[in-house]
Short mmCIF file of C-alpha atoms and ligand atoms in Angstrom, two decimals:
data_model
loop_
_atom_site.label_atom_id
_atom_site.label_comp_id
_atom_site.label_asym_id
_atom_site.label_seq_id
_atom_site.Cartn_x
_atom_site.Cartn_y
_atom_site.Cartn_z
CA MET N 1 0.00 0.00 0.00
CA ARG N 2 1.17 3.53 -0.74
CA THR N 3 -0.04 6.96 0.39
CA ALA N 4 1.53 10.38 -0.02
CA THR N 5 1.11 11.35 3.62
CA LEU N 6 1.98 14.98 4.24
CA LEU N 7 3.37 15.81 7.69
CA TYR N 8 2.30 19.27 8.83
CA HIS N 9 2.35 20.84 12.29
CA ASP N 10 0.76 24.21 13.07
CA VAL N 11 -0.74 26.80 10.75
CA VAL N 12 -0.72 30.28 12.28
CA PRO N 13 -1.29 33.89 11.19
CA ALA N 14 1.96 35.57 10.11
CA ASP N 15 4.07 36.74 13.07
CA GLN N 16 1.89 34.84 15.58
CA LEU N 17 4.02 31.72 15.87
CA GLN N 18 3.57 31.65 19.64
CA THR N 19 -0.21 31.21 19.48
CA SER N 20 -0.21 27.46 18.78
CA GLY N 21 1.81 24.37 19.63
CA PHE N 22 5.29 24.06 21.06
CA GLN N 23 7.54 27.10 21.40
CA GLY N 24 11.13 27.56 20.26
CA ALA N 25 13.22 27.93 17.17
CA VAL N 26 12.99 24.28 16.11
CA ALA N 27 9.19 24.12 16.58
CA ASP N 28 8.79 27.40 14.67
CA ARG N 29 10.50 25.90 11.65
CA TYR N 30 7.51 23.57 11.21
CA LYS N 31 4.81 26.25 11.55
CA LEU N 32 3.26 27.47 8.31
CA SER N 33 1.63 30.85 7.87
CA CYS N 34 -2.07 30.76 6.94
CA ASP N 35 -1.19 32.27 3.56
CA SER N 36 1.34 29.50 2.85
CA PHE N 37 -1.12 26.80 3.85
CA ASP N 38 -3.80 28.35 1.63
CA ALA N 39 -1.30 28.30 -1.25
CA HIS N 40 -0.50 24.63 -0.54
CA LEU N 41 -4.19 23.72 -0.60
CA ARG N 42 -4.74 25.63 -3.86
CA ALA N 43 -1.79 23.80 -5.44
CA ILE N 44 -3.05 20.42 -4.28
CA VAL N 45 -6.69 20.94 -5.33
CA GLY N 46 -7.70 18.63 -8.13
CA ARG N 47 -5.06 16.04 -7.38
CA PRO N 48 -6.27 12.46 -6.85
CA LEU N 49 -6.90 12.67 -3.14
CA LEU N 50 -8.32 10.23 -0.72
CA ARG N 51 -11.01 11.60 1.54
CA CYS N 52 -10.68 10.98 5.25
CA GLU N 53 -10.83 7.22 5.61
CA THR N 54 -10.86 4.95 8.63
CA VAL N 55 -7.87 2.69 9.01
CA THR N 56 -10.09 -0.29 8.25
CA ARG N 57 -11.27 1.27 4.99
CA LEU N 58 -7.72 2.22 4.05
CA MET N 59 -6.50 -1.32 4.70
CA SER N 60 -9.20 -2.76 2.48
CA SER N 61 -8.42 -0.47 -0.46
CA SER N 62 -6.41 -2.20 -3.15
CA SER N 63 -2.98 -1.09 -4.33
CA ASP N 64 -4.66 -0.20 -7.62
CA ASP N 65 -5.95 2.91 -5.89
CA GLY N 66 -2.63 4.60 -6.73
CA CYS N 67 -0.96 6.79 -4.15
CA PRO N 68 -3.69 8.81 -2.44
CA CYS N 69 -2.76 11.84 -0.34
CA LEU N 70 -3.34 12.10 3.40
CA PHE N 71 -3.00 15.24 5.50
CA THR N 72 -1.51 14.69 8.98
CA PHE N 73 -0.83 17.29 11.67
CA ASP N 74 1.41 16.66 14.69
CA ASP N 75 1.62 18.25 18.14
CA GLY N 76 -2.02 19.05 19.00
CA GLY N 77 -1.69 22.84 18.69
CA VAL N 78 -4.92 24.83 18.89
CA SER N 79 -4.48 25.94 15.26
CA ALA N 80 -5.88 22.52 14.31
CA LEU N 81 -9.29 23.94 15.13
CA THR N 82 -8.78 27.68 14.72
CA GLU N 83 -7.07 27.60 11.30
CA ILE N 84 -6.67 24.16 9.76
CA ALA N 85 -9.98 22.28 10.06
CA GLU N 86 -12.11 24.88 8.32
CA ARG N 87 -9.65 25.23 5.44
CA LEU N 88 -9.54 21.47 4.86
CA GLU N 89 -13.31 21.18 5.12
CA ALA N 90 -13.80 24.01 2.60
CA ALA N 91 -11.83 21.88 0.14
CA GLY N 92 -13.92 18.83 1.07
CA TRP N 93 -11.10 17.11 2.94
CA ARG N 94 -10.36 16.01 6.47
CA GLY N 95 -7.10 15.61 8.41
CA ARG N 96 -5.47 13.32 10.91
CA PHE N 97 -4.46 15.15 14.07
CA PHE N 98 -1.96 13.60 16.49
CA ILE N 99 -2.21 14.76 20.10
CA PRO N 100 0.41 14.66 22.92
CA THR N 101 -2.08 14.15 25.74
CA ASP N 102 -0.10 15.75 28.61
CA HIS N 103 -0.54 19.06 26.78
CA ILE N 104 -4.33 18.90 26.34
CA GLY N 105 -5.83 22.17 27.57
CA GLN N 106 -2.50 23.93 28.03
CA PRO N 107 -2.09 27.40 26.48
CA GLY N 108 -1.70 27.02 22.72
CA PHE N 109 -2.92 23.41 22.70
CA LEU N 110 -6.33 21.84 21.98
CA SER N 111 -8.70 21.24 24.89
CA ALA N 112 -10.62 17.97 25.28
CA GLU N 113 -13.75 19.73 24.01
CA GLN N 114 -11.92 21.01 20.92
CA ILE N 115 -10.57 17.51 20.20
CA ARG N 116 -14.14 16.18 20.39
CA GLU N 117 -15.27 18.88 17.99
CA LEU N 118 -12.62 17.91 15.43
CA HIS N 119 -13.68 14.28 15.72
CA GLN N 120 -17.36 15.19 15.32
CA ARG N 121 -16.50 17.18 12.18
CA GLY N 122 -15.02 14.04 10.61
CA HIS N 123 -11.33 14.49 11.32
CA ILE N 124 -9.34 11.57 12.70
CA ILE N 125 -7.64 11.83 16.07
CA GLY N 126 -4.55 9.83 16.96
CA THR N 127 -1.95 9.78 19.72
CA HIS N 128 1.38 11.58 19.59
CA SER N 129 2.45 10.07 22.99
CA CYS N 130 1.69 11.61 26.42
CA SER N 131 4.63 13.91 27.07
CA HIS N 132 6.19 14.27 23.60
CA PRO N 133 9.55 13.04 24.98
CA ARG N 134 12.66 14.34 23.29
CA ARG N 135 13.85 10.76 22.56
CA ILE N 136 10.97 8.29 22.82
CA ASP N 137 13.26 5.56 21.47
CA GLN N 138 15.53 5.94 24.51
CA LEU N 139 12.86 5.55 27.22
CA ASN N 140 12.85 2.49 29.43
CA ASP N 141 10.21 -0.16 28.74
CA SER N 142 7.62 1.00 31.27
CA ASP N 143 7.88 4.70 30.36
CA LEU N 144 7.70 3.85 26.66
CA GLN N 145 4.60 1.73 27.19
CA ARG N 146 2.95 4.46 29.27
CA GLU N 147 3.51 7.00 26.48
CA TRP N 148 1.39 4.95 24.07
CA SER N 149 -1.06 3.12 26.36
CA GLN N 150 -2.02 6.04 28.57
CA SER N 151 -2.32 8.56 25.74
CA THR N 152 -4.45 6.14 23.74
CA GLU N 153 -6.71 5.56 26.74
CA ILE N 154 -7.07 9.28 27.45
CA LEU N 155 -8.05 10.05 23.86
CA ALA N 156 -10.44 7.10 23.70
CA ASN N 157 -12.14 8.47 26.83
CA VAL N 158 -12.33 11.97 25.35
CA LEU N 159 -13.92 10.68 22.13
CA GLN N 160 -15.73 7.64 23.51
CA SER N 161 -14.28 5.88 20.49
CA PRO N 162 -11.23 3.64 19.97
CA ILE N 163 -7.95 5.21 18.83
CA GLU N 164 -6.42 3.38 15.89
CA CYS N 165 -3.43 5.47 14.86
CA GLY N 166 -0.48 7.33 16.28
CA SER N 167 2.58 9.27 15.17
CA VAL N 168 6.08 9.10 16.63
CA PRO N 169 7.26 12.31 18.37
CA GLY N 170 10.41 13.73 16.81
CA GLY N 171 10.37 10.90 14.29
CA PHE N 172 12.49 8.75 16.64
CA PHE N 173 11.08 5.50 15.38
CA SER N 174 12.48 2.11 16.37
CA ARG N 175 11.22 -1.44 16.52
CA ARG N 176 10.74 -1.12 20.31
CA VAL N 177 8.71 2.04 19.80
CA ALA N 178 6.50 0.23 17.28
CA GLU N 179 6.05 -2.86 19.46
CA ALA N 180 4.92 -0.73 22.42
CA ALA N 181 2.46 1.12 20.15
CA SER N 182 1.09 -2.20 18.95
CA ARG N 183 0.60 -3.41 22.54
CA ALA N 184 -1.36 -0.20 23.21
CA GLY N 185 -3.81 -1.33 20.52
CA LEU N 186 -2.76 0.96 17.68
CA LYS N 187 -3.22 -0.35 14.14
CA VAL N 188 -1.14 2.23 12.26
CA LEU N 189 1.96 4.12 13.36
CA PHE N 190 3.11 7.06 11.26
CA ASN N 191 6.77 7.99 11.46
CA SER N 192 8.79 10.68 9.68
CA GLU N 193 10.63 8.61 7.12
CA PRO N 194 9.98 10.26 3.75
CA THR N 195 8.41 7.37 1.90
CA CYS N 196 4.96 6.58 0.53
CA ARG N 197 5.28 2.88 1.26
CA TRP N 198 3.41 1.19 4.11
CA LYS N 199 4.98 -1.83 5.82
CA LYS N 200 3.46 -4.39 8.13
CA PRO N 201 6.29 -6.21 9.93
CA GLY N 202 3.90 -7.54 12.63
CA SER N 203 0.35 -6.66 13.62
CA LEU N 204 0.98 -2.93 13.17
CA TRP N 205 1.13 -0.99 9.92
CA ILE N 206 4.09 1.42 9.69
CA ALA N 207 3.63 4.40 7.38
CA GLY N 208 6.19 7.00 6.38
CA ARG N 209 5.37 10.68 5.91
CA LEU N 210 6.59 13.59 3.82
CA PRO N 211 7.65 16.46 6.12
CA ILE N 212 6.56 20.02 5.36
CA VAL N 213 8.48 22.95 6.85
CA ASN N 214 7.80 26.69 6.78
CA HIS N 215 9.78 27.22 3.59
CA THR N 216 8.24 24.29 1.66
CA SER N 217 6.81 25.88 -1.48
CA ALA N 218 3.28 25.20 -2.71
CA SER N 219 4.63 23.54 -5.83
CA MET N 220 6.81 21.24 -3.76
CA ALA N 221 3.87 20.37 -1.48
CA ALA N 222 1.82 19.52 -4.59
CA ALA N 223 4.64 17.34 -5.95
CA LEU N 224 4.86 15.52 -2.61
CA ALA N 225 1.05 15.15 -2.49
CA THR N 226 1.16 13.25 -5.75
CA GLY N 227 3.99 11.00 -4.55
CA ASP N 228 6.47 12.46 -7.07
CA ARG N 229 9.47 10.14 -6.87
CA HIS N 230 12.14 12.73 -7.70
CA THR N 231 10.96 15.14 -4.97
CA ILE N 232 10.65 12.33 -2.43
CA THR N 233 14.15 11.05 -3.25
CA GLN N 234 15.47 14.55 -2.48
CA GLN N 235 13.68 14.46 0.89
CA GLN N 236 15.14 11.03 1.60
CA LEU N 237 18.68 12.31 1.00
CA VAL N 238 18.16 15.16 3.48
CA TRP N 239 16.48 12.83 5.99
CA ASN N 240 19.27 10.24 5.80
CA GLY N 241 21.85 12.99 6.34
CA LYS N 242 19.98 14.26 9.41
CA LYS N 243 19.60 10.75 10.77
CA LEU N 244 23.34 10.22 10.49
CA ALA N 245 24.04 13.57 12.18
CA LYS N 246 21.63 12.72 15.02
CA THR N 247 23.29 9.35 15.52
CA VAL N 248 26.83 10.69 15.45
CA ALA N 249 26.38 13.96 17.33
CA GLY N 250 23.46 13.00 19.62
CA GLY N 251 22.32 15.88 21.90
CA LEU N 252 24.77 18.23 20.22
CA TYR N 253 22.71 17.99 17.00
CA ARG N 254 19.68 19.49 18.71
CA GLN N 255 21.66 22.29 20.36
CA VAL N 256 23.26 23.20 17.04
CA SER N 257 19.84 23.08 15.29
CA GLU N 258 18.30 25.34 17.95
CA TRP N 259 21.15 27.78 17.52
CA ILE N 260 21.07 27.76 13.71
CA PHE N 261 17.30 28.30 13.50
CA SER N 262 17.35 31.00 16.20
CA GLN N 263 19.83 32.95 14.04
CA LYS N 264 17.40 33.13 11.11
ZN1 ZN K 301 5.71 16.27 17.51
#
């Protein structure tokens, strides 16, 4: 199975980066202005898109369905409701919103009531862990399990509906991370590997995503939305380079990133 799954975060009015989601230079890099997001949607309109599907429906669709596009949004910022939902709905689409549950109701983040509203409007809610740990792959077994099991339970209680999907905070995916997510009852785990391909090594589907940052142009977003191989290969090269840097330099990588982005 293949989907061109776009990985967005917040969408905020220009110069109001602090109004939604996590704060800081690295988080800001993933926040789009409303104008940029509108341009992305205009560029993607008319492409062969999949409407918001349940995981079950997606699983049952055949590979002949091509490479449909999915919109995903990480971090649970309040802009999911204040800016994003209405824009997607106006285009006839829905999104998947991944929530770090420890932040529910905090300033700049969705409240339980707002999460319910998104769900009632047809958007899909998934877990993005409890605490959004900096390195989920380095947690001990019990903490790792709590991140998936407790967040899934909290969201299921908020929605009175089972939670089927999650996304890995920071993209720090590993087999252990996936196994814990599977034990929490998730059926699909989205990571940040820039690929359209879905894999099912065990009982859990693993899906890659195509990251969007604040300088991603509308034409590039449209190319990614159609699963354009050349554009995705470019993303893979960058991603592999970053992965290597993170492995080699560890915590230093993040400090250097923070510094570089705060200079811009
Ligand atoms: Zn995140």
